[in-house]
Coordinates of C-alpha atoms in Angstrom, one line a residue:
X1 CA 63.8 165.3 135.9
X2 CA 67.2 163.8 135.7
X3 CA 65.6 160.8 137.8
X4 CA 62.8 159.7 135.2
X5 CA 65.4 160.0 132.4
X6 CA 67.5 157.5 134.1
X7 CA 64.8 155.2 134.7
X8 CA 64.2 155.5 130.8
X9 CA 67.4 154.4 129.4
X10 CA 67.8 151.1 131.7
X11 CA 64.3 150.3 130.1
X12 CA 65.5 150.7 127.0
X13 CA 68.7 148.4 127.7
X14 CA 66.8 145.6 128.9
X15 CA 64.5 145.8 125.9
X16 CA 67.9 145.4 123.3
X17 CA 69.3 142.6 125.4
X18 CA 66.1 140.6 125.6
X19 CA 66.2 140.8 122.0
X20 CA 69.5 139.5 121.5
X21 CA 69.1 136.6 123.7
X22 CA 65.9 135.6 121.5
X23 CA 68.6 135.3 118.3
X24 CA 71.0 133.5 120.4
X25 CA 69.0 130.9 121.0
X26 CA 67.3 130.0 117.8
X27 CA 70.2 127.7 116.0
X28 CA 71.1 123.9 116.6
X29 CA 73.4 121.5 115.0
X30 CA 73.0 118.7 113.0
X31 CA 75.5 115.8 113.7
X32 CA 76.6 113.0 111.2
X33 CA 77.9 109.8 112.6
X34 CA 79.1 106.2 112.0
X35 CA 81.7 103.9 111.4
X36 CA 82.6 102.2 108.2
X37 CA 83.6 98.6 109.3
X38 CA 85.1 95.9 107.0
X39 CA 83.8 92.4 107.0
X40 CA 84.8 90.4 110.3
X41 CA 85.8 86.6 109.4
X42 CA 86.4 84.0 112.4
X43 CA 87.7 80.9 112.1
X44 CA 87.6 77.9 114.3
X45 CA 87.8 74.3 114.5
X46 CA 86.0 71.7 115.9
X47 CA 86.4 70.5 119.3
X48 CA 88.7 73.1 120.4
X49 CA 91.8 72.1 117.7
X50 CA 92.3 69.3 119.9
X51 CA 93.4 66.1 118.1
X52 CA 94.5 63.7 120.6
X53 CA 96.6 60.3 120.2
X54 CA 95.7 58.8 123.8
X55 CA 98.4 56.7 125.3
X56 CA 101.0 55.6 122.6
X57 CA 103.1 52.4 124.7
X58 CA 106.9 53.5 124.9
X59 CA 107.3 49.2 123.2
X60 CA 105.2 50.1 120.4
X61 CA 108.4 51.9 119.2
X62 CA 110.9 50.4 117.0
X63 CA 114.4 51.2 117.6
X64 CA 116.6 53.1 115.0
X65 CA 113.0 54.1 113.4
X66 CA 111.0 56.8 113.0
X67 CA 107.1 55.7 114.0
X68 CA 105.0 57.3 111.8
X69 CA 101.1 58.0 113.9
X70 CA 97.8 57.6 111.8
X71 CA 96.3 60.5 110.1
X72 CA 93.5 62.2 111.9
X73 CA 91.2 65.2 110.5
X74 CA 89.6 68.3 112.3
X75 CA 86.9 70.2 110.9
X76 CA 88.3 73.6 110.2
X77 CA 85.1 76.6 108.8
X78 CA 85.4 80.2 108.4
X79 CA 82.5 82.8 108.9
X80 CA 82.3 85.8 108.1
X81 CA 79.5 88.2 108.5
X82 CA 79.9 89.4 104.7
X83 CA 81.7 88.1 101.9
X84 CA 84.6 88.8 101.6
X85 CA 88.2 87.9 99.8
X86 CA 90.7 86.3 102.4
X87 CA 93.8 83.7 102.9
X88 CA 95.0 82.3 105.9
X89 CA 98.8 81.5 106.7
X90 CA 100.3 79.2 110.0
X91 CA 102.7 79.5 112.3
X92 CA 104.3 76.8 114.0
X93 CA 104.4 77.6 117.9
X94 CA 107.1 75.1 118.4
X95 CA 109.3 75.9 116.1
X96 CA 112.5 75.3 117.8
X97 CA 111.5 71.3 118.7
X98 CA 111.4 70.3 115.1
X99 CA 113.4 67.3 114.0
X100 CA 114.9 67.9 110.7
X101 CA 113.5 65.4 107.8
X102 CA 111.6 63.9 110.0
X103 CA 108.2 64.1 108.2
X104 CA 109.8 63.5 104.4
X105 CA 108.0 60.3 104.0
X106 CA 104.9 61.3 104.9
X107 CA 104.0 63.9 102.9
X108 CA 104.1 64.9 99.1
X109 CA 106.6 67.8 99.9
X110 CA 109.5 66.2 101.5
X111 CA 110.8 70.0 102.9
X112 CA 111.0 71.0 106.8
X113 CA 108.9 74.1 105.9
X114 CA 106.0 71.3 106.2
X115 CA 107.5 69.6 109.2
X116 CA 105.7 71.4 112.4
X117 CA 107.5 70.6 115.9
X118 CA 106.2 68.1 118.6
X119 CA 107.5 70.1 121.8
X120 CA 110.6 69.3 123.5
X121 CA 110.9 67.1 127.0
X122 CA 114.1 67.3 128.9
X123 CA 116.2 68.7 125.8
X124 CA 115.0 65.9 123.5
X125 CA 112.6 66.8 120.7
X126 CA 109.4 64.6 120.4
X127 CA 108.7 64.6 116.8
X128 CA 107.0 66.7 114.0
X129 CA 103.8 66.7 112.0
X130 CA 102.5 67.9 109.1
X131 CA 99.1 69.5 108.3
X132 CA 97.4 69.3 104.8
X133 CA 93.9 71.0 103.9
X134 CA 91.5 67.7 102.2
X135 CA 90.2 68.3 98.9
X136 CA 86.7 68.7 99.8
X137 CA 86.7 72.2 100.9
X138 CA 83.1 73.9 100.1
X139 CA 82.1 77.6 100.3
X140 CA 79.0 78.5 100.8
X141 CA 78.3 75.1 99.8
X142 CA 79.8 74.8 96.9
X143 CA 82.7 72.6 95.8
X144 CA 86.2 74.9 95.4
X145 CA 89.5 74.5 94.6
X146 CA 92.3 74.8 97.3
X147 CA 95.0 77.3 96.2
X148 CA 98.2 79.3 97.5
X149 CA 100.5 81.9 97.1
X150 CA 104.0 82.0 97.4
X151 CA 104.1 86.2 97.6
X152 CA 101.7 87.6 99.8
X153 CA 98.6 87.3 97.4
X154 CA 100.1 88.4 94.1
X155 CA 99.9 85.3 92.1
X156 CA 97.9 82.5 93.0
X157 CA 98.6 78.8 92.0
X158 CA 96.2 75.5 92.0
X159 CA 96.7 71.8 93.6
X160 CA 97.8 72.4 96.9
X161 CA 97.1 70.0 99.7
X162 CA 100.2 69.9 102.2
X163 CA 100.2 73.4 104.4
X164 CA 103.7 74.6 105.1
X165 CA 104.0 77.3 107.8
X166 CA 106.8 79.6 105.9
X167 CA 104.5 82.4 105.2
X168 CA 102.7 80.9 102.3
X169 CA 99.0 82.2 101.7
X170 CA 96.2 79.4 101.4
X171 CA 93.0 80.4 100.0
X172 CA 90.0 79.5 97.7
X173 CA 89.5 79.6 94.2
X174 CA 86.7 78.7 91.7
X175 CA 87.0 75.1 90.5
X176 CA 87.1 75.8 86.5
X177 CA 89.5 78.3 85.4
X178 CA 88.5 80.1 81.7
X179 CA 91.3 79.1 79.1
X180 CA 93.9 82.5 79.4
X181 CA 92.7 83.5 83.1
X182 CA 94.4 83.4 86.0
X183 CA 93.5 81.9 89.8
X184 CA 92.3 84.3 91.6
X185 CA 90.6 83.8 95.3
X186 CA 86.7 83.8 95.4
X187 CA 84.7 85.9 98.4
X188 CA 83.1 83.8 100.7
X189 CA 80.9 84.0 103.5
X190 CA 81.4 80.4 104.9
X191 CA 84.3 78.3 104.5
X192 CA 83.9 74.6 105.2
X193 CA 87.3 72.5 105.2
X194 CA 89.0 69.5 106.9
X195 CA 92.8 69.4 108.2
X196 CA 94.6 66.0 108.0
X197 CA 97.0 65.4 110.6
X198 CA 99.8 63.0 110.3
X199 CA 102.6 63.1 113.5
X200 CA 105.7 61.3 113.3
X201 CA 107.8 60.2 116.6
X202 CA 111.4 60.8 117.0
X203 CA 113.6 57.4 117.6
X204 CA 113.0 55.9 121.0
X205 CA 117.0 56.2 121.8
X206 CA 116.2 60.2 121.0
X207 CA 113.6 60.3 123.4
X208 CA 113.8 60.4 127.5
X209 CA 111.7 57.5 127.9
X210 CA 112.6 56.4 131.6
X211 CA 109.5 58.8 132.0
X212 CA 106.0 60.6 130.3
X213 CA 106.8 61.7 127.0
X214 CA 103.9 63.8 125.9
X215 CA 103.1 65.3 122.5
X216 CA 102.7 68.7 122.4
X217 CA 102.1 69.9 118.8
X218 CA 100.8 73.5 118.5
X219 CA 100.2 75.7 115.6
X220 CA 98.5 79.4 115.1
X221 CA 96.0 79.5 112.1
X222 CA 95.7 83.6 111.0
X223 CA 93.1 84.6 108.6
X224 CA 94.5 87.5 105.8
X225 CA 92.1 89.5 104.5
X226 CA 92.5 90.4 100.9

């Protein structure tokens, strides 16, 4: 007798933990997943950024005199995948080559916070450049006004064309401005511009020129988004 009731209760146990497994396993989860992602924006130019001068003949240079290249212009677009408010600001990458005052007559801001370096060969500095955004800028097709700021995007002003590199904001802004409003930048989606280029060369008695002399401007274009 004690036998059969032993065999009795282990039934019964399985039965109460085959029942608790069937609870167990009748739940699942639902998951909620994503990303919010703000508009990317890339800029380029055309080409590369490259604007080249070729071979500039050491006798074309006049001594006691500042030789002052041609302008040349670069394609320069933005796209972004929505549209979106931004600036962009530059940063000249040789910095420490630039010859002071050496772009005044060239440009209608006669300041060395327009005056980008040349690059430097055997302790002499080449020259400087400055960079200046045309007026027929377009986004998404459509004619705009150039504008910049002066403090980080706070207030916005109109006419500018000469692009200094001393953390100024450029940026875009509708062409007619209602009587009492302020500039403010428009969102785009493409931006379609054109950089002028104009180098100036330092003296030839400044410059080493018993050999190659090459022109090595560089400058860092950073879009701000707004």
């Amino acid at each position: 007798m004690p036998h059969i009731l032993a065999r009795t209760a282990f039934a019964a146990l399985v039965t109460v933990l085959a029942s608790s497994a069937s609870f167990a396993a009748s739940t699942t989860e639902v998951k909620v997943t994503g990303t919010v992602k703000p508009p990317a924006c890339l800029p380029s130019f055309s080409g590369g950024g490259g604007v080249s001068y070729g071979v500039i003949p050491a006798a074309s240079l006049t001594k006691g005199a500042y030789t002052v290249l041609e302008k040349k212009s670069v394609a320069f677009t933005i796209q972004c995948d929505a549209p979106v408010k931004i600036a962009f600001k530059t940063t000249d990458n040789r910095a420490s080559s630039r010859v002071s005052g050496i772009t005044n007559g060239t440009t209608a801001s006669p300041s060395d916070a327009y005056n980008y370096g040349l690059g430097t060969v055997s302790g002499k500095n080449v020259g400087g450049y400055t960079l200046s955004i045309d007026e027929t800028t377009q986004v998404d097709g459509v004619a705009t006004k150039n504008i910049f700021s002066g403090d980080n995007g706070s207030t916005w002003a109109g006419g500018v064309g000469d692009i200094q590199h001393d953390g100024h904001y450029f940026s875009f802004g509708p062409t007619m401005v209602p009587v009492g409003g302020s500039i403010k930048p428009t969102a785009l989606k493409t931006l379609s511009a054109t950089i002028n280029v104009k180098p100036v060369l330092n003296k030839p008695e400044n410059l080493p020129l018993s050999a190659d002399v090459p022109i090595d401007g560089s400058a860092t274009v950073e879009v701000i988004y707004l």
